[in-house]
Structure formats: structure tokens, C-alpha cells
Short mmCIF file of C-alpha atoms and ligand atoms in Angstrom, two decimals:
data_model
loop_
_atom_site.label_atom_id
_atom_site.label_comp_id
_atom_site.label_asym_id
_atom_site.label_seq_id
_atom_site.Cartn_x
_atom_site.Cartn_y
_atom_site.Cartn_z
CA UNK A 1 -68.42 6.04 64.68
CA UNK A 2 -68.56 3.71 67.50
CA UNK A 3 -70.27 4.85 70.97
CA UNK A 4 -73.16 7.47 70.20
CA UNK A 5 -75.60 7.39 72.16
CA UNK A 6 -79.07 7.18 69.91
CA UNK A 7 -82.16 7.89 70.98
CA UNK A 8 -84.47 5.96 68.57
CA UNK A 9 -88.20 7.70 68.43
CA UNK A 10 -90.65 5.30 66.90
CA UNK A 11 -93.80 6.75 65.82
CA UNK A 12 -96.95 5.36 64.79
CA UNK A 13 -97.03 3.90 61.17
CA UNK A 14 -96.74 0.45 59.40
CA UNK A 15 -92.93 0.99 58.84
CA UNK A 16 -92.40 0.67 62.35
CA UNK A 17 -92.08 -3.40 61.89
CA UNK A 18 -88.91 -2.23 61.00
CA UNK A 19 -87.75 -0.60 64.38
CA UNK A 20 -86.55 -3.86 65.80
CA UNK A 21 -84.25 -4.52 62.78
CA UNK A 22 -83.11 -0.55 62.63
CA UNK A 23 -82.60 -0.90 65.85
CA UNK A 24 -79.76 -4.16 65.59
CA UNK A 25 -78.24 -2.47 62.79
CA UNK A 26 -77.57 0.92 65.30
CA UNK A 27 -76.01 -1.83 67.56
CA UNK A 28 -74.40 -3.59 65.09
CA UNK A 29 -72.22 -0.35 64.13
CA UNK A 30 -71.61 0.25 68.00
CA UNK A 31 -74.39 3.11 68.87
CA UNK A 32 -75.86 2.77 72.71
CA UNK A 33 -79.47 2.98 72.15
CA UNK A 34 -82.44 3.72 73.72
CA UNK A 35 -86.06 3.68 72.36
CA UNK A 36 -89.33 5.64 73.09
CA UNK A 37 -92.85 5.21 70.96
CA UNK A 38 -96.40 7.02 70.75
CA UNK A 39 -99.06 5.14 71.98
CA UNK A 40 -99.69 4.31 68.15
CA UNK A 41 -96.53 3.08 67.27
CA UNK A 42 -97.22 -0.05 70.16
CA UNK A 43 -99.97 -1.40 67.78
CA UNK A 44 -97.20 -2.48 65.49
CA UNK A 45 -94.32 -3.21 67.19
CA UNK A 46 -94.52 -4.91 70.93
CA UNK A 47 -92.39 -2.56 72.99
CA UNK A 48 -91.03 -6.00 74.89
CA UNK A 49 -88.75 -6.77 71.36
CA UNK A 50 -87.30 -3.13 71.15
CA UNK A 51 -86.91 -3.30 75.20
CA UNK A 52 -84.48 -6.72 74.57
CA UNK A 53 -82.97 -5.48 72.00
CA UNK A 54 -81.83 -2.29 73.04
CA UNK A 55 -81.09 -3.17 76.47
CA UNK A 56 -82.98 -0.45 78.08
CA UNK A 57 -86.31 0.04 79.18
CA UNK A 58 -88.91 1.16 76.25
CA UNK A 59 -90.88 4.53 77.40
CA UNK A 60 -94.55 5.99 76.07
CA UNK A 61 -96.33 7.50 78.71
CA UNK A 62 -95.47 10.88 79.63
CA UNK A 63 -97.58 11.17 83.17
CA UNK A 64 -96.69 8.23 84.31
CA UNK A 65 -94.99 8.63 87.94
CA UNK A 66 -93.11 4.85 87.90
CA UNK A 67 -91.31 5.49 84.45
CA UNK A 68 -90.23 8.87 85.19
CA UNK A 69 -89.07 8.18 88.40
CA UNK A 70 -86.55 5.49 86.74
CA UNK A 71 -85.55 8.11 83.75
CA UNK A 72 -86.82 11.34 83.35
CA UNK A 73 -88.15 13.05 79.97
CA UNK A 74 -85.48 15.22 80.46
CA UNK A 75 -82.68 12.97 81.30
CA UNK A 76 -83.95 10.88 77.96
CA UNK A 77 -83.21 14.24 76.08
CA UNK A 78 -80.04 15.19 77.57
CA UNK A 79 -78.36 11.58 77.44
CA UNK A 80 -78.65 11.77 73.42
CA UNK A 81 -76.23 12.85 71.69
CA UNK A 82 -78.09 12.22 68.59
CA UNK A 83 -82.06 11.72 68.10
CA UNK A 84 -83.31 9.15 65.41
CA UNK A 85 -87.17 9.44 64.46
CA UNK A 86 -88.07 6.14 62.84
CA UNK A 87 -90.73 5.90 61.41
CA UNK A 88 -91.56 9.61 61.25
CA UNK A 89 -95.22 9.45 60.21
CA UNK A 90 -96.99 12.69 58.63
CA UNK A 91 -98.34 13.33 61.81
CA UNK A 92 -95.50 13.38 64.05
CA UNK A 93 -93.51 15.94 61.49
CA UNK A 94 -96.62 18.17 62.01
CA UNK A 95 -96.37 17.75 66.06
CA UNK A 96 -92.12 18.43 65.53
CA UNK A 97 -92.84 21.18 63.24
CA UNK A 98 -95.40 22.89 65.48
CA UNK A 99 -93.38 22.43 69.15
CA UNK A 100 -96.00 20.28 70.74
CA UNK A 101 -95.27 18.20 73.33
CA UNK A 102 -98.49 16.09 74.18
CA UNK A 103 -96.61 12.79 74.72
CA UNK A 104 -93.19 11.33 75.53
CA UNK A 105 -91.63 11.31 72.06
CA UNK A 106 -92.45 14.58 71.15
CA UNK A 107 -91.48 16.44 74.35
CA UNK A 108 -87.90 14.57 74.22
CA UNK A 109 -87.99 16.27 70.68
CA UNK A 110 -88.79 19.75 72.40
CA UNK A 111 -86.49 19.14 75.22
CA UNK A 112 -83.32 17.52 73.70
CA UNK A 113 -80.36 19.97 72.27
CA UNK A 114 -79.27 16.78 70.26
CA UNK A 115 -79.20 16.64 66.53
CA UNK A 116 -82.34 15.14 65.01
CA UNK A 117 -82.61 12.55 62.07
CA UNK A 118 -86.07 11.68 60.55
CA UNK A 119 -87.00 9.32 58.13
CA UNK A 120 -90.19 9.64 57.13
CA UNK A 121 -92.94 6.61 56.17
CA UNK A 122 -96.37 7.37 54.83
CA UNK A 123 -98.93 7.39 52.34
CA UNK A 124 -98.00 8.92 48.65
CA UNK A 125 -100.18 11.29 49.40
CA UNK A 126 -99.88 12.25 52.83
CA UNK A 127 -95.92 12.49 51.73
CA UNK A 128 -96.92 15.19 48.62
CA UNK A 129 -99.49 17.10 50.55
CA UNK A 130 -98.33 20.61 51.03
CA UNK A 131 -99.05 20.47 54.43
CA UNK A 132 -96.20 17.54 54.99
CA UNK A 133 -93.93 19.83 52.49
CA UNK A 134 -94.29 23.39 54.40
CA UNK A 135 -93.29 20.75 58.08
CA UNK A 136 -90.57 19.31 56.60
CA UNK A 137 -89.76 22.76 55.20
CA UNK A 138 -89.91 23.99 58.47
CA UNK A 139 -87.73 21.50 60.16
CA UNK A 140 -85.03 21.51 57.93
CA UNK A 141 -84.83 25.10 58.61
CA UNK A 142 -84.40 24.13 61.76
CA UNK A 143 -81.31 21.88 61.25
CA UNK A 144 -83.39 18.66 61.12
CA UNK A 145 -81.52 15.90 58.69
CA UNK A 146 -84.48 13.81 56.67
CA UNK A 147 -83.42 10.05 54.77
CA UNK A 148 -85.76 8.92 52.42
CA UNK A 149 -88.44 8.26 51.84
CA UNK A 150 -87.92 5.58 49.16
CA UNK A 151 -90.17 4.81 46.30
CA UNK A 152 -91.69 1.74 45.76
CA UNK A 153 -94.67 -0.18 46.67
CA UNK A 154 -96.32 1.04 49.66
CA UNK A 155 -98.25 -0.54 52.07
CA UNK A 156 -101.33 1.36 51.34
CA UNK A 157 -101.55 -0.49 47.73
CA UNK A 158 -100.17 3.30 46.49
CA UNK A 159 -96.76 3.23 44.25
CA UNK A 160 -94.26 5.92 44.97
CA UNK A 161 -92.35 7.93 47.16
CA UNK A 162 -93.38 6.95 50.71
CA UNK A 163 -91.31 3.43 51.96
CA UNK A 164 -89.28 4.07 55.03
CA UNK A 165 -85.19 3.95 54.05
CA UNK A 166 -83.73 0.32 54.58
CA UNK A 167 -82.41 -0.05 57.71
CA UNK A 168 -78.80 0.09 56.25
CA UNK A 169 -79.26 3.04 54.55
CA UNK A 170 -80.50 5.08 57.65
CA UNK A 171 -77.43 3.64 59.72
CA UNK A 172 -75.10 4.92 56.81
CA UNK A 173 -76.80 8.36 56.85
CA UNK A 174 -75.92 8.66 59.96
CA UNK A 175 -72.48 7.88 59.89
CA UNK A 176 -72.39 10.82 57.94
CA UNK A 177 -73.72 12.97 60.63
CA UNK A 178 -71.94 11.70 63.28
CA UNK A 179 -68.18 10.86 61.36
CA UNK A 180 -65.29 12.99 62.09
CA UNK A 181 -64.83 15.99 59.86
CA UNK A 182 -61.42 15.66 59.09
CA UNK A 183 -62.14 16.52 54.88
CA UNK A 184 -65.06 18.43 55.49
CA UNK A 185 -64.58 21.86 53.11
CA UNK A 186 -62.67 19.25 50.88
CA UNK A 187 -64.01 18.17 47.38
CA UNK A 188 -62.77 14.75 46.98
CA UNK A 189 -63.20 13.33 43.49
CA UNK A 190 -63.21 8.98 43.29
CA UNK A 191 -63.07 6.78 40.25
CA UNK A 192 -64.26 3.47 40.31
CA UNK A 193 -65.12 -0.15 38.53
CA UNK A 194 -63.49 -1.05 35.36
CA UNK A 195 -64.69 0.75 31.82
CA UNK A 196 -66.48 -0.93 29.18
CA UNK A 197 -65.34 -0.69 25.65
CA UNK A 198 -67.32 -1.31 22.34
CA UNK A 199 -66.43 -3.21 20.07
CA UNK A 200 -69.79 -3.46 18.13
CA UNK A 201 -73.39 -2.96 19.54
CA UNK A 202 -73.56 -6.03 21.84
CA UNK A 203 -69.97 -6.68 22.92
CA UNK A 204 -67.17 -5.19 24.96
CA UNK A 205 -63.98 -5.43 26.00
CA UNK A 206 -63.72 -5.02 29.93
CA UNK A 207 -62.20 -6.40 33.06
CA UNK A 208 -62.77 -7.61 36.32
CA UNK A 209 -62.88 -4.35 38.99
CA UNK A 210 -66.29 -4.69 40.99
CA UNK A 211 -66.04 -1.26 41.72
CA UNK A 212 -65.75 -2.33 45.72
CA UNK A 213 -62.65 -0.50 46.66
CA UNK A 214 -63.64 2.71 44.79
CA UNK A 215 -67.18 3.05 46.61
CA UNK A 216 -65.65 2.24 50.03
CA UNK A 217 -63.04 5.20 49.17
CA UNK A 218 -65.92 7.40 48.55
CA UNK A 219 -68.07 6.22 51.23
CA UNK A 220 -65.11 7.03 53.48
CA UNK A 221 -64.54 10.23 52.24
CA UNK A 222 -68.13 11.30 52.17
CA UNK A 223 -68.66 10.02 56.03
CA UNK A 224 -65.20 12.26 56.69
CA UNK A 225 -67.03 15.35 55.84
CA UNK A 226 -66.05 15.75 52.18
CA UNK A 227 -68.60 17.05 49.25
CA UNK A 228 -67.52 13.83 46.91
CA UNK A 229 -67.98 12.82 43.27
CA UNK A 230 -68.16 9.35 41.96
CA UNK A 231 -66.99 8.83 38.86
CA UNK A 232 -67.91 5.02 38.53
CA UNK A 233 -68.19 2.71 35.10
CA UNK A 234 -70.45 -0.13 35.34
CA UNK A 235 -71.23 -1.77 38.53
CA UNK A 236 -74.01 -3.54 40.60
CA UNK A 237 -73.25 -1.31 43.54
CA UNK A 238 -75.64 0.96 45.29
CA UNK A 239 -74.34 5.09 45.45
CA UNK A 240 -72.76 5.24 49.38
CA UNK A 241 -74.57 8.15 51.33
CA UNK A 242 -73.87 11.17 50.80
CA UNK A 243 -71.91 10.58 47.59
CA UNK A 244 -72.85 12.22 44.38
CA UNK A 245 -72.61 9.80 41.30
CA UNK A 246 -71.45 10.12 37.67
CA UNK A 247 -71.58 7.03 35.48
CA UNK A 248 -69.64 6.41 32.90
CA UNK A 249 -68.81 3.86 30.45
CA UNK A 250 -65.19 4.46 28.45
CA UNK A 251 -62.07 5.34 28.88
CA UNK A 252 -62.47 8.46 27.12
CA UNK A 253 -65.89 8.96 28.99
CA UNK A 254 -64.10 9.00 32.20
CA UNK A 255 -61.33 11.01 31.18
CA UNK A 256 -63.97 14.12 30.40
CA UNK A 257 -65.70 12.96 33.29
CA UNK A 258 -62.50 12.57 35.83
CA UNK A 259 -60.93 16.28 34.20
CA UNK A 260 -64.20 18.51 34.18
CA UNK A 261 -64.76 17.24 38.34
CA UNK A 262 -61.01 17.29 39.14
CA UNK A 263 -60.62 21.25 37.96
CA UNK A 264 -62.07 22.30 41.42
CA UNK A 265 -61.17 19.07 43.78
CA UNK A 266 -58.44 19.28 46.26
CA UNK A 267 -58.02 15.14 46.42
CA UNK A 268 -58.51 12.73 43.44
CA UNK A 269 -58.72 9.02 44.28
CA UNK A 270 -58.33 7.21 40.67
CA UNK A 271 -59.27 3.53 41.58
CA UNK A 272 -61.34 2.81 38.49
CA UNK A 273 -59.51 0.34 36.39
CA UNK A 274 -59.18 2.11 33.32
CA UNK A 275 -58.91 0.03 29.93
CA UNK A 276 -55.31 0.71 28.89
CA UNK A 277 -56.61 0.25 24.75
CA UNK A 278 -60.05 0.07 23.15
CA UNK A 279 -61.32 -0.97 19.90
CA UNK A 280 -59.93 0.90 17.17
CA UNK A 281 -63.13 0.63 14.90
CA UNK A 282 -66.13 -0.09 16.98
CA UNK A 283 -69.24 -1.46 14.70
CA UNK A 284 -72.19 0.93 15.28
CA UNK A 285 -74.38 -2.11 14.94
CA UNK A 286 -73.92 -5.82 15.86
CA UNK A 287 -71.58 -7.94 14.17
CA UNK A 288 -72.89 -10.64 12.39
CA UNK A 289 -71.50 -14.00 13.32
CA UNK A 290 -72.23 -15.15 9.39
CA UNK A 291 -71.15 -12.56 8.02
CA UNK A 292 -67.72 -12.61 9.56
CA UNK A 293 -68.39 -17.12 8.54
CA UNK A 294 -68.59 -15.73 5.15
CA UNK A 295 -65.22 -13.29 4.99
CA UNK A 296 -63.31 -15.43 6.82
CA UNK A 297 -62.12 -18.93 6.51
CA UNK A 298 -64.50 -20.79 9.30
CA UNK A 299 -61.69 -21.37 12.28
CA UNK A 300 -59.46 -18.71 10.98
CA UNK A 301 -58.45 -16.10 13.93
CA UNK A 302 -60.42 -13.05 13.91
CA UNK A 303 -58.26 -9.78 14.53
CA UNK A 304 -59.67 -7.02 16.41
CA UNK A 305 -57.19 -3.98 16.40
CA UNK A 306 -56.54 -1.95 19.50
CA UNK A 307 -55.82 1.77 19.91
CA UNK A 308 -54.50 3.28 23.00
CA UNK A 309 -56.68 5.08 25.75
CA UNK A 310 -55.40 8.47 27.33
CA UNK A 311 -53.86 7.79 30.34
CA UNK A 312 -55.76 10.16 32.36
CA UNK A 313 -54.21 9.78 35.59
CA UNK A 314 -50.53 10.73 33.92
CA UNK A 315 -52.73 13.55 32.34
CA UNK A 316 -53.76 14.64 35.52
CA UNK A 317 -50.23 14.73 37.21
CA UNK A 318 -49.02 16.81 34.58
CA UNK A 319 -51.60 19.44 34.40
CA UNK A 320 -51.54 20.17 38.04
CA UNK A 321 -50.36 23.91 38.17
CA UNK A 322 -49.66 23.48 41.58
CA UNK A 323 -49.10 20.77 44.59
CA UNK A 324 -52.52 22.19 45.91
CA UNK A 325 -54.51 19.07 44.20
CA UNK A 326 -53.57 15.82 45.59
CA UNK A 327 -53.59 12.88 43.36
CA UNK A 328 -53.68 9.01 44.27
CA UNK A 329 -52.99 6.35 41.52
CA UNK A 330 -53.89 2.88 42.45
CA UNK A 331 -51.91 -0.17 40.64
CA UNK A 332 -53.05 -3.48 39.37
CA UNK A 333 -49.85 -5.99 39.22
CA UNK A 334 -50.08 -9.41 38.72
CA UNK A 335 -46.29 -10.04 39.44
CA UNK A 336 -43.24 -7.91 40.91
CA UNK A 337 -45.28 -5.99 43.14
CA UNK A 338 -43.22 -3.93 44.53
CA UNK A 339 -41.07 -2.95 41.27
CA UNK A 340 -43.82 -2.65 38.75
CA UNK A 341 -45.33 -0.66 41.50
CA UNK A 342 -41.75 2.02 41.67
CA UNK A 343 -41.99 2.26 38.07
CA UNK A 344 -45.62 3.23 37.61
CA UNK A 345 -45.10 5.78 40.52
CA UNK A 346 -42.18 7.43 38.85
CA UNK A 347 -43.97 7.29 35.37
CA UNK A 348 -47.75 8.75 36.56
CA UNK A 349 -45.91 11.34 39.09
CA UNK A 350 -48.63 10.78 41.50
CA UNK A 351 -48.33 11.77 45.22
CA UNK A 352 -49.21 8.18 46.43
CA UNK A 353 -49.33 5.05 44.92
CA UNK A 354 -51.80 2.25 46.44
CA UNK A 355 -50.55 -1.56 44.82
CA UNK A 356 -52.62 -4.19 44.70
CA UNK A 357 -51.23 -7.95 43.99
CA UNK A 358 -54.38 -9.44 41.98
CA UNK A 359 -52.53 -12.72 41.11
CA UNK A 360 -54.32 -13.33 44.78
CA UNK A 361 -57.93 -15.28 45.00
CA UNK A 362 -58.42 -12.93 48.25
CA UNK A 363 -57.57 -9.91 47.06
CA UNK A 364 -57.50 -7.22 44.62
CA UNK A 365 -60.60 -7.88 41.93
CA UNK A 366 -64.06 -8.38 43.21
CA UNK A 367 -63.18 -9.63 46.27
CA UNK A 368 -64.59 -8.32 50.02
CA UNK A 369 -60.73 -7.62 51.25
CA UNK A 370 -57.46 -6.11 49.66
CA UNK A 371 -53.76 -6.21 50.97
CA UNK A 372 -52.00 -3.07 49.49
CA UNK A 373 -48.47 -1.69 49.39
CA UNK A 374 -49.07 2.34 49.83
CA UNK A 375 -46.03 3.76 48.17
CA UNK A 376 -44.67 7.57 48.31
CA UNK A 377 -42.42 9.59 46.18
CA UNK A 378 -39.75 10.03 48.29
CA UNK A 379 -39.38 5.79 48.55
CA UNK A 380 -41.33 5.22 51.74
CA UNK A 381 -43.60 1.63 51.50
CA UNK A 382 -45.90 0.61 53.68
CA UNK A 383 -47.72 -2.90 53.01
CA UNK A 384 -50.83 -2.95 54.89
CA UNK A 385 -52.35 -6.35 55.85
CA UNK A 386 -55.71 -8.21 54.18
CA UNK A 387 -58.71 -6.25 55.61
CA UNK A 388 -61.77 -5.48 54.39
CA UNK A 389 -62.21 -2.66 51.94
CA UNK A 390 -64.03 -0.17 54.02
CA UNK A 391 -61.43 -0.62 56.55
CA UNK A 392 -58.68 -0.57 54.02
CA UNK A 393 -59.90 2.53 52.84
CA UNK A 394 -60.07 4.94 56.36
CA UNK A 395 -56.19 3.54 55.93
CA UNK A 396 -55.19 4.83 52.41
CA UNK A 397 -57.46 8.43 53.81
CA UNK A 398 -55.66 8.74 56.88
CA UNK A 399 -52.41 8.30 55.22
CA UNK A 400 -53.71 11.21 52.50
CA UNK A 401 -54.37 13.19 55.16
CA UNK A 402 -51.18 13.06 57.10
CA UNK A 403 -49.10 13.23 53.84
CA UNK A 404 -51.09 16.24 52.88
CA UNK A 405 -50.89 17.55 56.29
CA UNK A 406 -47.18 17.65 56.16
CA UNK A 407 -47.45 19.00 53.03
CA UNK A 408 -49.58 22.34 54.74
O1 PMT B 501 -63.04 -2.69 41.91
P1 PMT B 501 -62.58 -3.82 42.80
O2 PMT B 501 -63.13 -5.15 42.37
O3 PMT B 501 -62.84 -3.54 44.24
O4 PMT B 501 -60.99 -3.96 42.64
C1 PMT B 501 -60.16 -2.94 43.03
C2 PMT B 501 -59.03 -2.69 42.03
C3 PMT B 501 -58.15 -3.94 41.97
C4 PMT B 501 -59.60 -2.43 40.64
C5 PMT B 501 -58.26 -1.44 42.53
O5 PMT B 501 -57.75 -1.68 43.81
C6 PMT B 501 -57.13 -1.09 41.57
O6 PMT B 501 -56.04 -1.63 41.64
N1 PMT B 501 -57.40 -0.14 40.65
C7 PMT B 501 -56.49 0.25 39.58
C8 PMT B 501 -56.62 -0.73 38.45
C9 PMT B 501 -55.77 -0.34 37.24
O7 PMT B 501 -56.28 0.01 36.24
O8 PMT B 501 -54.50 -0.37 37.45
P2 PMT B 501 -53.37 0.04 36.33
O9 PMT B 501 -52.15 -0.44 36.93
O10 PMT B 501 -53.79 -0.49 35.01
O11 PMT B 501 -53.47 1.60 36.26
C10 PMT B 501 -52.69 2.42 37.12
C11 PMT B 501 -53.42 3.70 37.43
O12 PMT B 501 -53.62 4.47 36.25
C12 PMT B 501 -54.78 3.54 38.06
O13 PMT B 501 -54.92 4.54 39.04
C13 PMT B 501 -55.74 3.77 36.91
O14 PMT B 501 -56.98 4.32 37.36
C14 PMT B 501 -54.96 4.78 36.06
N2 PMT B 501 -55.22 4.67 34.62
C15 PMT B 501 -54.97 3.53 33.92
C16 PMT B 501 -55.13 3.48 32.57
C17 PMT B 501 -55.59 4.65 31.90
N3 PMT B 501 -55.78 4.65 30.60
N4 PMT B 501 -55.83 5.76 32.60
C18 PMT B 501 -55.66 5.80 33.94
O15 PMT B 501 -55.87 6.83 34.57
#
């Protein structure tokens, strides 16, 4: 997403302390900005920082013959090709939703043909009033995107709704808005993280996936366009934008999970690292460490038997009716790559294969990068280098899309 130009409205509430640092993050992911702010929203942020930091000069005053001699209103609104309002208070989605134009900001609004973001910041109450409901209503009918608010502690002492989206998150929104559309129309289902399984109320068996690789995927896929599902076991990761979330725990939870959301998906991404076995009689309650002290001899091993999980990406090969769904497997080896790697391909009968070495400390499990081997049916492999995840990820969706391109 790297080169829109944002125009960054700042209106008039507490939340605009945060303009400077929305505004580095816009830079940051390679956006030309340029800022304008009521006459309100200078009481809390100096226009000087935003000014630096954007590069270009910081406007407020409509009638003022100096500033629109250097850019006009209406050159403002034409040079966007996408409008950010952030903060938008209560007040200035009444002025959007009611066309005025009484000061800088809010004639660019009336004059610009550019897409419009708004994240609103206010009170609880302000936010709930059905005055700030029928605007927003209003505007949305109008095309207007909204992030947030968040809840949380507000700065008026109230708890709730109200809290300005975190810089991060509004920069990720708009990826969305401004990605390419290469998948949109396409429901792209993602599994992610590795699955948790009981053994008695306290303890599990489990493994090492962070979940990293399978929220970048959907992240990716979501900022292409697609309507995606996450179907993620346990992680500490927040949902990516745009990306609807399922959590699981099992195996056998994210087999129902990963067949009820594939039945109408056109691509299925199964990162997740799925427990090959489980507990074959999991203890309702906890297991008593003297109890098992008082059946066993102290020191003695302790069996635990295993049972076999489904293997739902085979399962999901198999049922396919028809080459319209296409299905990625993802491989964990620890040694023989590139063999271990054929044989799985051959055995799932996916339509590409992404291996992953994890015997490496910078790669595979938990870690920020991943080097991958992307393997296809027909005995192509490609070995793509260390990158980051995200990055990695745009790679194993371009290749989808050209292998499923040449499929059409
Ligand atoms: O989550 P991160 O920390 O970012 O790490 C990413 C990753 C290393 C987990 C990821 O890149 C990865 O390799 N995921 C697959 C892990 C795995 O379970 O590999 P496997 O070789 O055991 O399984 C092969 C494939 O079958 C996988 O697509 C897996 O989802 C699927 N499978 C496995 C077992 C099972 N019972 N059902 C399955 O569908």
C-alpha cells in the first residue's frame, strides 16, 4: 500500500494527542500526508509537531488569503486520494453528516471526491446518544468507513465505548481500504496456532506454533479484498482487521470448525499446527499428584495413552467434489525438508504445499521470520528466502493466485 496520498483531518477532542503518533505510523507504512485541524483541535496538539512531521504545511483557517494562496481548499481535496478524520469528535460527525462547511476541515470534507475514514473519540455518552447514531447512520450511507471506537477508560473518568483506535489499528484499517482487490468476492478460510489437548482439567498436551504465520496469512488475505475466517487455537495475538475470528481449542474442535467454514470458501489456508494424537482418556477433573504417589511406585513412569486426531486437511482434499476449492497444507519438518515435504504432498493431495524447516532458531515456530519451500503437485519447488511473515505471506498469496489463475 505504499504511496497514498492521506489527508489526515484532526478535529477537536482529547484523542487528538494522538495525531502526531497516527500520523508517523501513516509514514511509517509509506502514505504522503498532509494534515488540516479545527480551531479546537490546536488546543491539544501544536500544529508546529504535525507540520514537521508530515512535511507539509498544517492548515485551519478557511478565509485566510496567505494559506490559500499557497494551497487551496480545493486543491487540499482533490490531491487526496483518501481522507482520514482523526479524532472525529461528536461534533464534527454532526457537521459531515449535515454538509456544512464553516471551516477548513469540513469544507475539504464537502469538496473532496476521496474516500473518507473516521474514527471517532468521545464521551460514552455523546458516542450512544441517538443523535451521534442517526450521523453516523447517515454517513455510512454515504460510503463513509468508521474504526473504533474502543472501549476502555476514557478520558472523561467514563468506562466504555469511546477511546480513539490505536494508531496501529487505524493504519491497518486502512490498508484494507486502500489494498489491491485481487481476492475480493473470495471467501478465504485460515487456520492458525497450535491446538491444545486435555489431558485432565489443568494440563495439556500442545506445541510451539505462535499462531504468527497464520494471522499474517489472514491479514493478507483480508487487506486483498477477501471476506476471511480465522480459525485460530490459542494465541496471544490480536484479530488482524477485517478478519472474522473463530477460536478453538482441539483437534476435533477445529476439524468442525475448519469443515462447517470450508463448505462455502473458495481458498483454505491450513497453517494451524494441528496435534497429530490427543489423550485417549482425558480426566474431567484434575489429577491428583498423590493419588497417582499412591497407585504408582514413587519414580515409576507414568503412561498417558494417545489416540489419533482426524487429519482434517487429508479430509478436506478428499471431500472436495471439485478443483473449485483450493487447498494449502503447510509442513512442519525438523529434518529432510525437502523429502518429508514430497511425501506429505502426495499423501494430503493438497494443491500447494508451504515447508517449513523448524530445526532453525530463526525460523518456523514463534519466530518474527520463516524461510519456506512452496511445493506443487506437478514437482515444481520454490524455496523462498528468510523474511518476515507478513511479507512471506503476500508470497505464498500471490503464488495461490497465479496457480489458481492458471487453473481458470
Ligand atoms: O504459528 P507460528 O509460530 O508462526 O509457526 C508457524 C508454523 C511453523 C506452525 C507453520 O508455518 C506450519 O508449519 N504449520 C503447520 C504445522 C503442522 O502441523 O505441520 P504438520 O506437518 O504436522 O501437518 C501438515 C499439515 O496437515 C498442516 O497443514 C496441518 O495444519 C495439517 N494437519 C495436521 C494434523 C492433523 N491432525 N490435521 C491437519 O489438518
Amino acid at each position: 500500500m505504499n504511496g497514498s496520498r492521506i489527508l489526515l483531518v484532526v478535529s477537536g477532542g482529547i484523542a487528538a494527542y494522538k495525531a502526531p503518533e497516527l500520523l508517523r505510523a501513516l509514514r511509517r507504512a509509506g502514505h504522503s500526508v498532509r494534515c488540516v485541524m479545527t480551531e479546537a483541535a490546536r488546543a491539544f496538539v501544536a500544529p508546529l509537531v504535525l507540520q514537521t512531521l508530515s512535511g507539509s504545511p498544517v492548515r485551519s483557517a478557511l478565509l485566510d488569503t496567505s494559506e490559500e494562496g499557497q494551497i487551496g481548499h480545493i486543491e487540499l481535496a482533490e490531491w487526496a486520494e483518501q481522507v482520514l478524520v482523526a479524532p472525529a469528535t461528536a461534533s464534527f460527525l454532526a457537521r459531515m453528516a449535515n454538509g456544512l462547511a464553516d471551516d477548513l476541515p469540513s469544507t475539504v470534507l464537502l469538496a473532496t471526491r476521496a474516500p473518507v475514514l473516521v474514527a471517532p473519540a468521545m464521551n460514552l455518552n455523546m458516542w450512544e446518544h441517538p443523535a451521534t447514531r442517526a450521523n453516523l447512520t447517515t454517513l455510512r450511507a454515504r460510503g463513509v468507513e468508521v474504526v473504533g471506537p474502543d472501549e476502555g477508560e476514557l478520558a472523561c473518568g467514563f468506562e466504555g465505548p469511546g477511546r480513539m483506535s490505536a494508531p496501529e489499528a487505524i493504519v491497518a484499517h486502512l490498508a484494507l481500504l486502500l489494498g489491491p482487490s485481487s481476492l475480493a468476492g473470495e471467501r478465504v478460510v485460515v487456520t492458525a496456532g497450535g491446538t491444545r489437548e486435555p489431558l485432565d482439567a489443568v494440563r495439556v498436551l500442545g506445541n510451539r506454533s505462535s499462531g504468527k504465520m497464520g494471522y499474517a496469512l489472514a491479514a493478507e488475505a483480508a487487506r486483498r479484498g477477501a471476506t476471511v475466517r480465522l480459525i485460530s487455537a490459542p494465541t496471544s495475538l490480536p484479530t488482524p482487521a477485517g478478519v472474522e475470528r473463530e477460536d478453538v481449542e482441539t483437534a476435533l474442535e477445529m476439524r468442525a470448525a475448519v469443515h462447517a467454514a470450508a463448505a462455502d470458501a473458495s481458498i483454505v489456508l491450513m497453517c494451524a499446527a494441528v496435534a497429530d494424537f490427543r489423550p485417549a482418556n482425558p480426566v474431567a477433573r484434575k489429577i491428583k499428584k498423590e493419588k497417582l504417589d499412591s497407585q504408582d511406585e514413587l519414580d515409576a513412569p507414568l503412561d498417558i495413552t494417545l489416540q489419533r486426531n482426524p487429519d482434517i486437511l487429508a479430509e478436506l482434499c478428499r471431500e472436495r467434489s471439485s478443483s473449485a476449492r483450493f487447498v494449502v497444507g503447510f509442513a512442519a519438518e525438523s529434518h529432510d525438508l525437502l523429502a518429508a515435504a514430497r511425501r506429505k504432498l502426495a499423501r494430503k493431495g493438497c494443491d500447494l504445499l508451504v515447508a517449513n524447516d523448524i530445526s532453525r532458531r530463526d525460523a518456523g515456530f514463534d519466530s518474527d521470520d520463516n524461510a519456506v519451500l512452496l511445493l506443487t503437485p506437478d514437482g515444481e519447488v520454490d524455496a523462498l528466502p528468510l523474511l518476515p511473515k507478513p511479507v512471506l505471506a503476500a508470497r505464498i498469496l500471490d503464488r495461490v493466485e497465479k496457480m489458481r489463475g492458471a487453473r481458470a
